[in-house]
Amino acid sequence: MFTEENLKKLEALKKQYPTSRALTLPALWLAQEQFGWLSEDTMKYVAEQISVPFNHVYSVASFYTMYNKKPVGKFHIQVCTNISCQLLDSEKMVEFICTKLGVKKNEITSDGKYSVSEVECLGSCGTAPVLQINDDYHEKLTAENIESIIQSTSR
Amino acid sequence: MKNYRLQLMVCAGTGCVSNHSFEIKDALEKEIEKQNLQNEAQVVLTGCNGFCGAGPLLVVQPDGIFYQLLKTTDIPLLVQEHLIKGRPVKKLLYTPPEEKIPIPKMMDIPFFSDQTLIALRNRGLIDPENIEDYIARGGYKALAKVLTSMTPDEVLAEIKASGLRGRGGGGFPTGVKWETCKRAHGDEKYVICNADEGDPGAFMDRSIIEGDPHAVIEGMIIGAYAIENVRQGYIYVRMEYPLAIKRFQIAIKQAREYGLLGENIFDKGFNFDIEVRRGAGAFVCGESTALMASIEGRPGEPRAKYIHTVEKGLWERPTCLNNVETWVNVPQIILKGSKWFTSIGTGDVSIDPWGGSKGTKVFSLAGKVNNTGLVEVPMGITLREIIYIIGGGIRDGKKFKAVQTGGPSGGFIPESMLDLTVDFEELTKVGSMMGSGGMVVTDEGNCMVDMAKYFLKFTQDESCGKCIPCREGTKRMLDILEKITNGDGTEEDLILLEELSNMIVESSLCALGGSAPNPVLTTLKYFREEYEAHVNDKKCPARICCQLNTYTIDEKICLEIGHGCDVCKKYCPDGAIIGEIKKVHYIDPAKCSKCGACYDVCNFNAVNIQ
């Protein structure tokens, strides 16, 4: 169920979008912001809220990679492994982070705090390699600063 | 407005922010207050300066003194020396690689002095979250000129005469596109700004939006006026760019408050508004029909363009879609005139709109080059000038191998072609393309087969799956490349790769599939010997493709210099390293999975790759 605030946001969005289908992407974002990820039940709920068939919502949610179809950690670490970062060893950074946190790619730590995934170009190629923790960018990664970046989240 | 003796422009682009430029700003303000200089010096947050590799950055105006790689601990010294005593702090200035004397002034640094700024003209000079800064730099003047003294047809004629071509990659003449949309039937039309910059290695659009969002908005309003019957515009931004989305939202709100968006703009009875639409992580949404599908709330799959989007686009209505950089050029062309614009660049566009490349192009320079960041250069400059003069050459004194332009749709250009001039036609001729402007430099340590494999993996991941050539063809190509890098490739595979590439180019539904084989085709063409080494000799000349390598430990170095440090054993995931601390270590070839971890962790270079 959406919070009262999000229901208000959704109502405001409805006025801005000419068709209910066009609302699918923003409504899913709203749901992901609230629940952290999109379960099938959440998708069904979103479909009801914006009056479109569930299969439409499902097709959209499954097409776009940034909708989480599995739960993610409180701190979702997304490492860019596109070319500029790859040239500067980002794949090893992913391995390093996974080893450090004792977690596999696309899975969450047992305490639910961290999850690690690879993402496409974050557009910080001039300061590669880069990772994003939730919405925050961290650039020019090295083994040392990754440690302190991860530590800073636990404060 | 209050006047200050000094203005301290702190870069607040994503690169510098992630390197703590906000902390630099706070430290500066605190120190300025401590020294009682708050009436003399002002700290301003600006958009991306462009020299991203050296952030956080600070430029002290009016003299344009450039500081780089700042730490909060440097600030008291900087304020003491520069602000009070008027002496720039040498150790914080930029020094070119392999030289000793620093260059204090920003405009004397080759990275900046060889650039020509149109799209980036406000970079580092304005606060992107303040519309008045933009107006003070001549912002919305072009809009005023258009609405008060030009008819829509005159605006269109000016853009057509300028020869401006789409900066998103295709290079389609902007004026021709506008005109077709204008002529299309329909009393409700749309303009769209494509800010779904997904090419790996490209970040021009992000920096433009973050540094100068109003310029995009102004360009779109002018476009809407020229095309006519346009009341709504959309900016489609990829969700990976949270700061860009925020800056656009702020800018649109301010423009509405100033009456530059909304009803009856400039009291001329012209109504137009813009809204931001967020993507959700799909590379293919950079393709125009896929992008429109996404705005309509559907999965972003392209459609065949028998009927162009300028006729039937968003919600089946005529739609004019241009890239961020294209829109940003529009106000400048209106202000300075098409004649000025055509004086920059190559060829002649007076008869044939495809006859030349006019104006400038923004490139994001990344990879193994000394100065990474954003550069804007006149069309017609050579690749060599961009990489060696502006980019400052290759990192760590290594040898240049190839430059990749145009992202996954482009190709690799070898050293023999570095004197190629940058324009739409020249780059296409050699099998690459201008693309959106990503420029990734590789050096001798990179394997071209591996690079091609990387791009294929990307297009394979990002293929929307609608058409078979792209969905299945890129998968087969990737399989073959994997076979080659694993040492199982044959001569026939190379022929098959070429055949498959040509098939995909000819039969894919959209341009993304149609250009996906370019990285493979260009590397096969210019670096065939590397493929042959993988296939015939089962060797990777750059020693990147691990499965083709044999790892051994140099006993002498291991024992005498490293004293059997045991680090490799700790990191070996296969338990393939035999040995104890202070004794010689060996690799058991039967257990070794050739991952290369030992080579990476050895501090004494005792691990050999053959």
PDB file of N, CA, C and O in Angstrom, chain B residues 230-270:
ATOM      1  N   VAL B 230       3.150  23.557 -31.444  1.00  0.00           N
ATOM      2  CA  VAL B 230       3.768  22.749 -30.394  1.00  0.00           C
ATOM      3  C   VAL B 230       3.471  23.429 -29.057  1.00  0.00           C
ATOM      4  O   VAL B 230       3.850  24.573 -28.849  1.00  0.00           O
ATOM      5  N   ARG B 231       2.756  22.723 -28.186  1.00  0.00           N
ATOM      6  CA  ARG B 231       2.462  23.309 -26.872  1.00  0.00           C
ATOM      7  C   ARG B 231       3.163  22.583 -25.743  1.00  0.00           C
ATOM      8  O   ARG B 231       3.246  23.070 -24.635  1.00  0.00           O
ATOM      9  N   GLN B 232       3.656  21.386 -26.067  1.00  0.00           N
ATOM     10  CA  GLN B 232       4.272  20.583 -25.007  1.00  0.00           C
ATOM     11  C   GLN B 232       5.618  20.026 -25.469  1.00  0.00           C
ATOM     12  O   GLN B 232       5.732  19.535 -26.589  1.00  0.00           O
ATOM     13  N   GLY B 233       6.597  20.148 -24.592  1.00  0.00           N
ATOM     14  CA  GLY B 233       7.893  19.536 -24.862  1.00  0.00           C
ATOM     15  C   GLY B 233       8.228  18.559 -23.748  1.00  0.00           C
ATOM     16  O   GLY B 233       7.755  18.708 -22.615  1.00  0.00           O
ATOM     17  N   TYR B 234       9.008  17.543 -24.070  1.00  0.00           N
ATOM     18  CA  TYR B 234       9.447  16.588 -23.056  1.00  0.00           C
ATOM     19  C   TYR B 234      10.965  16.477 -23.075  1.00  0.00           C
ATOM     20  O   TYR B 234      11.576  16.502 -24.141  1.00  0.00           O
ATOM     21  N   ILE B 235      11.534  16.362 -21.887  1.00  0.00           N
ATOM     22  CA  ILE B 235      12.956  16.057 -21.784  1.00  0.00           C
ATOM     23  C   ILE B 235      13.058  14.661 -21.205  1.00  0.00           C
ATOM     24  O   ILE B 235      12.598  14.420 -20.081  1.00  0.00           O
ATOM     25  N   TYR B 236      13.608  13.740 -21.962  1.00  0.00           N
ATOM     26  CA  TYR B 236      13.706  12.362 -21.487  1.00  0.00           C
ATOM     27  C   TYR B 236      15.122  12.143 -20.957  1.00  0.00           C
ATOM     28  O   TYR B 236      16.088  12.117 -21.719  1.00  0.00           O
ATOM     29  N   VAL B 237      15.250  12.018 -19.650  1.00  0.00           N
ATOM     30  CA  VAL B 237      16.566  11.871 -19.024  1.00  0.00           C
ATOM     31  C   VAL B 237      16.707  10.464 -18.463  1.00  0.00           C
ATOM     32  O   VAL B 237      15.779   9.936 -17.856  1.00  0.00           O
ATOM     33  N   ARG B 238      17.877   9.874 -18.646  1.00  0.00           N
ATOM     34  CA  ARG B 238      18.062   8.541 -18.069  1.00  0.00           C
ATOM     35  C   ARG B 238      18.161   8.633 -16.549  1.00  0.00           C
ATOM     36  O   ARG B 238      18.668   9.614 -15.993  1.00  0.00           O
ATOM     37  N   MET B 239      17.664   7.591 -15.917  1.00  0.00           N
ATOM     38  CA  MET B 239      17.558   7.600 -14.460  1.00  0.00           C
ATOM     39  C   MET B 239      18.930   7.516 -13.784  1.00  0.00           C
ATOM     40  O   MET B 239      19.068   7.800 -12.599  1.00  0.00           O
ATOM     41  N   GLU B 240      19.940   7.135 -14.580  1.00  0.00           N
ATOM     42  CA  GLU B 240      21.287   7.043 -14.002  1.00  0.00           C
ATOM     43  C   GLU B 240      21.854   8.427 -13.653  1.00  0.00           C
ATOM     44  O   GLU B 240      22.903   8.516 -13.038  1.00  0.00           O
ATOM     45  N   TYR B 241      21.181   9.494 -14.087  1.00  0.00           N
ATOM     46  CA  TYR B 241      21.702  10.854 -13.889  1.00  0.00           C
ATOM     47  C   TYR B 241      20.836  11.646 -12.908  1.00  0.00           C
ATOM     48  O   TYR B 241      20.142  12.591 -13.299  1.00  0.00           O
ATOM     49  N   PRO B 242      20.889  11.316 -11.615  1.00  0.00           N
ATOM     50  CA  PRO B 242      20.002  12.001 -10.667  1.00  0.00           C
ATOM     51  C   PRO B 242      20.225  13.511 -10.592  1.00  0.00           C
ATOM     52  O   PRO B 242      19.264  14.274 -10.506  1.00  0.00           O
ATOM     53  N   LEU B 243      21.494  13.945 -10.695  1.00  0.00           N
ATOM     54  CA  LEU B 243      21.767  15.382 -10.577  1.00  0.00           C
ATOM     55  C   LEU B 243      21.221  16.142 -11.788  1.00  0.00           C
ATOM     56  O   LEU B 243      20.686  17.249 -11.660  1.00  0.00           O
ATOM     57  N   ALA B 244      21.347  15.535 -12.971  1.00  0.00           N
ATOM     58  CA  ALA B 244      20.838  16.176 -14.188  1.00  0.00           C
ATOM     59  C   ALA B 244      19.322  16.350 -14.093  1.00  0.00           C
ATOM     60  O   ALA B 244      18.778  17.402 -14.449  1.00  0.00           O
ATOM     61  N   ILE B 245      18.636  15.329 -13.575  1.00  0.00           N
ATOM     62  CA  ILE B 245      17.175  15.407 -13.440  1.00  0.00           C
ATOM     63  C   ILE B 245      16.811  16.554 -12.499  1.00  0.00           C
ATOM     64  O   ILE B 245      15.956  17.382 -12.791  1.00  0.00           O
ATOM     65  N   LYS B 246      17.542  16.616 -11.384  1.00  0.00           N
ATOM     66  CA  LYS B 246      17.263  17.659 -10.391  1.00  0.00           C
ATOM     67  C   LYS B 246      17.471  19.051 -10.995  1.00  0.00           C
ATOM     68  O   LYS B 246      16.637  19.941 -10.837  1.00  0.00           O
ATOM     69  N   ARG B 247      18.590  19.232 -11.717  1.00  0.00           N
ATOM     70  CA  ARG B 247      18.892  20.557 -12.282  1.00  0.00           C
ATOM     71  C   ARG B 247      17.843  20.968 -13.308  1.00  0.00           C
ATOM     72  O   ARG B 247      17.463  22.135 -13.385  1.00  0.00           O
ATOM     73  N   PHE B 248      17.370  19.992 -14.111  1.00  0.00           N
ATOM     74  CA  PHE B 248      16.329  20.307 -15.083  1.00  0.00           C
ATOM     75  C   PHE B 248      15.059  20.744 -14.378  1.00  0.00           C
ATOM     76  O   PHE B 248      14.393  21.697 -14.777  1.00  0.00           O
ATOM     77  N   GLN B 249      14.696  20.013 -13.315  1.00  0.00           N
ATOM     78  CA  GLN B 249      13.453  20.347 -12.608  1.00  0.00           C
ATOM     79  C   GLN B 249      13.517  21.744 -12.011  1.00  0.00           C
ATOM     80  O   GLN B 249      12.562  22.511 -12.115  1.00  0.00           O
ATOM     81  N   ILE B 250      14.693  22.073 -11.443  1.00  0.00           N
ATOM     82  CA  ILE B 250      14.855  23.426 -10.886  1.00  0.00           C
ATOM     83  C   ILE B 250      14.747  24.464 -11.994  1.00  0.00           C
ATOM     84  O   ILE B 250      14.042  25.468 -11.879  1.00  0.00           O
ATOM     85  N   ALA B 251      15.440  24.192 -13.116  1.00  0.00           N
ATOM     86  CA  ALA B 251      15.478  25.160 -14.217  1.00  0.00           C
ATOM     87  C   ALA B 251      14.075  25.385 -14.792  1.00  0.00           C
ATOM     88  O   ALA B 251      13.688  26.528 -15.081  1.00  0.00           O
ATOM     89  N   ILE B 252      13.306  24.300 -14.959  1.00  0.00           N
ATOM     90  CA  ILE B 252      11.961  24.443 -15.530  1.00  0.00           C
ATOM     91  C   ILE B 252      11.076  25.271 -14.600  1.00  0.00           C
ATOM     92  O   ILE B 252      10.341  26.165 -15.031  1.00  0.00           O
ATOM     93  N   LYS B 253      11.211  25.003 -13.300  1.00  0.00           N
ATOM     94  CA  LYS B 253      10.416  25.746 -12.321  1.00  0.00           C
ATOM     95  C   LYS B 253      10.740  27.250 -12.401  1.00  0.00           C
ATOM     96  O   LYS B 253       9.836  28.093 -12.441  1.00  0.00           O
ATOM     97  N   GLN B 254      12.044  27.556 -12.475  1.00  0.00           N
ATOM     98  CA  GLN B 254      12.442  28.970 -12.545  1.00  0.00           C
ATOM     99  C   GLN B 254      11.951  29.623 -13.839  1.00  0.00           C
ATOM    100  O   GLN B 254      11.471  30.753 -13.827  1.00  0.00           O
ATOM    101  N   ALA B 255      12.075  28.874 -14.940  1.00  0.00           N
ATOM    102  CA  ALA B 255      11.648  29.432 -16.233  1.00  0.00           C
ATOM    103  C   ALA B 255      10.145  29.725 -16.202  1.00  0.00           C
ATOM    104  O   ALA B 255       9.686  30.728 -16.756  1.00  0.00           O
ATOM    105  N   ARG B 256       9.381  28.859 -15.526  1.00  0.00           N
ATOM    106  CA  ARG B 256       7.931  29.118 -15.401  1.00  0.00           C
ATOM    107  C   ARG B 256       7.685  30.379 -14.579  1.00  0.00           C
ATOM    108  O   ARG B 256       6.876  31.222 -14.938  1.00  0.00           O
ATOM    109  N   GLU B 257       8.438  30.504 -13.474  1.00  0.00           N
ATOM    110  CA  GLU B 257       8.264  31.680 -12.619  1.00  0.00           C
ATOM    111  C   GLU B 257       8.587  32.977 -13.357  1.00  0.00           C
ATOM    112  O   GLU B 257       8.001  34.005 -13.117  1.00  0.00           O
ATOM    113  N   TYR B 258       9.536  32.897 -14.273  1.00  0.00           N
ATOM    114  CA  TYR B 258       9.935  34.088 -15.025  1.00  0.00           C
ATOM    115  C   TYR B 258       9.071  34.293 -16.274  1.00  0.00           C
ATOM    116  O   TYR B 258       9.363  35.160 -17.094  1.00  0.00           O
ATOM    117  N   GLY B 259       8.060  33.448 -16.437  1.00  0.00           N
ATOM    118  CA  GLY B 259       7.175  33.603 -17.590  1.00  0.00           C
ATOM    119  C   GLY B 259       7.793  33.188 -18.912  1.00  0.00           C
ATOM    120  O   GLY B 259       7.335  33.604 -19.983  1.00  0.00           O
ATOM    121  N   LEU B 260       8.863  32.376 -18.841  1.00  0.00           N
ATOM    122  CA  LEU B 260       9.515  31.942 -20.082  1.00  0.00           C
ATOM    123  C   LEU B 260       8.942  30.616 -20.564  1.00  0.00           C
ATOM    124  O   LEU B 260       9.196  30.186 -21.679  1.00  0.00           O
ATOM    125  N   LEU B 261       8.195  29.962 -19.682  1.00  0.00           N
ATOM    126  CA  LEU B 261       7.471  28.743 -20.037  1.00  0.00           C
ATOM    127  C   LEU B 261       6.046  28.933 -19.535  1.00  0.00           C
ATOM    128  O   LEU B 261       5.829  29.586 -18.522  1.00  0.00           O
ATOM    129  N   GLY B 262       5.090  28.355 -20.235  1.00  0.00           N
ATOM    130  CA  GLY B 262       3.709  28.455 -19.792  1.00  0.00           C
ATOM    131  C   GLY B 262       2.852  29.181 -20.814  1.00  0.00           C
ATOM    132  O   GLY B 262       3.107  29.116 -22.017  1.00  0.00           O
ATOM    133  N   GLU B 263       1.854  29.923 -20.314  1.00  0.00           N
ATOM    134  CA  GLU B 263       0.919  30.599 -21.208  1.00  0.00           C
ATOM    135  C   GLU B 263       1.465  31.967 -21.634  1.00  0.00           C
ATOM    136  O   GLU B 263       2.083  32.656 -20.857  1.00  0.00           O
ATOM    137  N   ASN B 264       1.172  32.328 -22.863  1.00  0.00           N
ATOM    138  CA  ASN B 264       1.400  33.689 -23.356  1.00  0.00           C
ATOM    139  C   ASN B 264       2.823  34.209 -23.091  1.00  0.00           C
ATOM    140  O   ASN B 264       3.020  35.254 -22.479  1.00  0.00           O
ATOM    141  N   ILE B 265       3.810  33.466 -23.549  1.00  0.00           N
ATOM    142  CA  ILE B 265       5.200  33.822 -23.304  1.00  0.00           C
ATOM    143  C   ILE B 265       5.540  35.146 -24.001  1.00  0.00           C
ATOM    144  O   ILE B 265       5.228  35.329 -25.173  1.00  0.00           O
ATOM    145  N   PHE B 266       6.177  36.044 -23.278  1.00  0.00           N
ATOM    146  CA  PHE B 266       6.546  37.377 -23.781  1.00  0.00           C
ATOM    147  C   PHE B 266       5.336  38.159 -24.306  1.00  0.00           C
ATOM    148  O   PHE B 266       5.481  39.019 -25.192  1.00  0.00           O
ATOM    149  N   ASP B 267       4.154  37.821 -23.786  1.00  0.00           N
ATOM    150  CA  ASP B 267       2.909  38.475 -24.251  1.00  0.00           C
ATOM    151  C   ASP B 267       2.699  38.344 -25.747  1.00  0.00           C
ATOM    152  O   ASP B 267       2.111  39.208 -26.398  1.00  0.00           O
ATOM    153  N   LYS B 268       3.205  37.267 -26.326  1.00  0.00           N
ATOM    154  CA  LYS B 268       3.070  37.118 -27.776  1.00  0.00           C
ATOM    155  C   LYS B 268       2.037  36.049 -28.132  1.00  0.00           C
ATOM    156  O   LYS B 268       1.986  35.571 -29.254  1.00  0.00           O
ATOM    157  N   GLY B 269       1.272  35.634 -27.139  1.00  0.00           N
ATOM    158  CA  GLY B 269       0.243  34.624 -27.402  1.00  0.00           C
ATOM    159  C   GLY B 269       0.826  33.254 -27.706  1.00  0.00           C
ATOM    160  O   GLY B 269       0.150  32.410 -28.287  1.00  0.00           O
ATOM    161  N   PHE B 270       2.068  33.055 -27.318  1.00  0.00           N
ATOM    162  CA  PHE B 270       2.726  31.774 -27.587  1.00  0.00           C
ATOM    163  C   PHE B 270       2.751  30.945 -26.301  1.00  0.00           C
ATOM    164  O   PHE B 270       3.255  31.387 -25.279  1.00  0.00           O
TER     165      PHE B 270
END
